[in-house]
């Protein structure tokens, strides 16, 4: 049972389908633990999504239930993607949405990586 307040993992979610190769994506990086690809609706000059290969609904689910190897492997992959895209010096932003208030649409844990321009305020005013 996931711990994030989301329903159990849904194998038909869009990122599960990308992982299975059923839907195309523009891959940026892939290793044993993670897949990174360009967001279909970019919100910055660089907007990449990084997802773990395991079936986790959210950060809450992943942080509580993933193995140490998965957590380390995924975290290193996120850093590797940012480095390979040349974002370390100008800087970048990582974001993980969770649940209703976080505005999570796709129920497979993912980290957004934004960069390529100054990114402004951390959280938009409503
Ligand atoms: P969330 O709101 O769940 O944190 O973000 C989901 C992200 O997935 C959105 O930024 C959206 O543009 C992106 N997205 C949704 N469907 C697809 C898809 O089929 N391919 C890609 N590459 N990105 C997608």
Coordinates of C-alpha atoms and ligand atoms in Angstrom, one line a residue:
X1 CA 0.0 0.0 0.0
X2 CA 1.5 3.4 -0.9
X3 CA 1.9 5.8 1.9
X4 CA 1.3 9.0 -0.1
X5 CA -2.4 9.2 0.0
X6 CA -2.5 8.2 -3.6
X7 CA -4.3 5.0 -4.7
X8 CA -2.2 1.9 -5.2
X9 CA 0.3 2.0 -8.1
X10 CA -1.4 2.1 -11.5
X11 CA 0.5 0.2 -14.1
X12 CA -1.3 2.1 -16.9
X13 CA 0.0 5.5 -15.8
X14 CA 1.7 7.4 -18.6
X15 CA 5.2 7.1 -17.1
X16 CA 4.8 3.4 -16.6
X17 CA 4.0 3.2 -20.3
X18 CA 7.0 5.3 -21.2
X19 CA 9.2 2.9 -19.1
X20 CA 7.8 0.0 -21.0
X21 CA 8.5 1.7 -24.3
X22 CA 4.8 1.8 -25.2
X23 CA 4.9 5.6 -25.6
X24 CA 7.8 7.5 -27.1
X25 CA 9.8 10.0 -25.1
X26 CA 12.9 12.0 -25.7
X27 CA 15.4 10.2 -23.5
X28 CA 18.1 12.3 -21.9
X29 CA 19.7 9.6 -19.6
X30 CA 19.0 6.1 -18.6
X31 CA 20.7 3.7 -16.2
X32 CA 19.7 0.7 -14.0
X33 CA 17.8 3.0 -11.6
X34 CA 16.3 5.9 -13.5
X35 CA 15.1 7.2 -16.8
X36 CA 15.2 10.9 -17.7
X37 CA 13.3 12.5 -20.6
X38 CA 12.2 15.9 -21.8
X39 CA 8.8 17.1 -20.4
X40 CA 6.2 17.2 -23.2
X41 CA 5.1 20.7 -22.0
X42 CA 8.3 22.4 -20.9
X43 CA 8.0 25.2 -18.4
X44 CA 11.6 26.4 -18.8
X45 CA 14.3 26.1 -21.5
X46 CA 15.4 22.9 -19.9
X47 CA 12.6 20.8 -18.3
X48 CA 13.5 17.2 -17.8
X49 CA 11.6 14.6 -15.8
X50 CA 13.6 11.9 -13.9
X51 CA 11.7 8.8 -12.8
X52 CA 12.8 5.8 -10.9
X53 CA 12.4 2.4 -12.7
X54 CA 10.6 0.9 -9.7
X55 CA 6.8 1.2 -9.2
X56 CA 6.5 4.1 -6.8
X57 CA 3.5 6.5 -6.8
X58 CA 5.1 9.5 -5.1
X59 CA 8.1 10.8 -3.1
X60 CA 6.4 9.6 0.0
X61 CA 6.0 6.1 -1.4
X62 CA 9.6 6.1 -2.8
X63 CA 11.3 7.5 0.4
X64 CA 9.4 5.0 2.6
X65 CA 9.5 1.9 0.5
X66 CA 12.4 1.9 -2.0
X67 CA 15.6 0.0 -1.1
X68 CA 18.7 2.0 -0.2
X69 CA 20.2 0.9 -3.5
X70 CA 17.2 2.4 -5.4
X71 CA 17.3 5.6 -3.4
X72 CA 21.0 6.1 -3.9
X73 CA 20.9 5.1 -7.6
X74 CA 18.0 7.4 -8.3
X75 CA 19.6 10.3 -6.4
X76 CA 22.9 9.9 -8.2
X77 CA 21.1 9.7 -11.6
X78 CA 19.3 13.1 -10.9
X79 CA 22.7 14.7 -10.1
X80 CA 24.2 13.1 -13.2
X81 CA 21.5 14.4 -15.5
X82 CA 21.9 17.9 -14.2
X83 CA 25.7 17.7 -14.6
X84 CA 25.5 16.2 -18.1
X85 CA 23.1 19.0 -19.2
X86 CA 25.7 21.6 -18.0
X87 CA 23.4 23.1 -15.4
X88 CA 25.6 23.0 -12.3
X89 CA 27.3 26.3 -12.7
X90 CA 24.3 28.4 -13.8
X91 CA 22.2 26.4 -11.4
X92 CA 18.9 24.6 -11.6
X93 CA 15.8 23.7 -9.7
X94 CA 14.4 20.3 -8.6
X95 CA 10.7 19.9 -7.9
X96 CA 8.6 16.9 -6.8
X97 CA 4.9 17.4 -6.7
X98 CA 2.8 15.2 -4.4
X99 CA -0.9 14.7 -4.1
X100 CA -3.6 17.2 -4.5
X101 CA -2.0 20.3 -2.9
X102 CA 1.3 19.5 -4.6
X103 CA -0.5 19.3 -8.0
X104 CA 0.8 15.8 -8.9
X105 CA -0.8 14.7 -12.1
X106 CA 1.1 11.5 -13.0
X107 CA 1.1 8.9 -10.2
X108 CA 4.6 7.6 -10.8
X109 CA 7.2 9.4 -8.7
X110 CA 9.1 11.9 -10.7
X111 CA 11.5 14.8 -10.2
X112 CA 11.2 17.9 -12.4
X113 CA 14.6 19.4 -13.4
X114 CA 14.3 23.0 -14.5
X115 CA 17.1 25.2 -15.9
X116 CA 18.4 27.3 -18.7
X117 CA 17.3 30.7 -17.2
X118 CA 16.9 32.4 -13.9
X119 CA 13.9 30.7 -12.4
X120 CA 12.4 33.4 -10.2
X121 CA 10.2 32.8 -7.2
X122 CA 10.3 29.3 -5.6
X123 CA 6.5 29.0 -5.3
X124 CA 4.0 31.0 -7.3
X125 CA 1.6 33.3 -5.4
X126 CA -2.0 32.3 -5.8
Ligands
LIG1 P1 3.2 16.5 -12.3 O1 2.1 17.5 -12.3 O2 2.6 15.1 -12.1 O3 4.3 16.8 -11.3 O4 3.9 16.5 -13.7 C1 3.7 15.7 -14.7 C2 4.4 16.2 -15.9 O5 4.4 15.2 -16.9 C3 3.9 17.5 -16.5 O6 4.9 18.5 -16.5 C4 3.5 17.1 -18.0 O7 3.8 18.1 -18.9 C5 4.4 15.8 -18.2 N1 3.8 14.8 -19.1 C6 2.5 14.4 -19.1 N2 2.4 13.5 -20.0 C7 3.6 13.3 -20.7 C8 4.0 12.5 -21.7 O8 3.3 11.7 -22.3 N3 5.3 12.6 -22.1 C9 6.2 13.5 -21.5 N4 7.4 13.6 -21.9 N5 5.8 14.3 -20.4 C10 4.5 14.2 -20.1

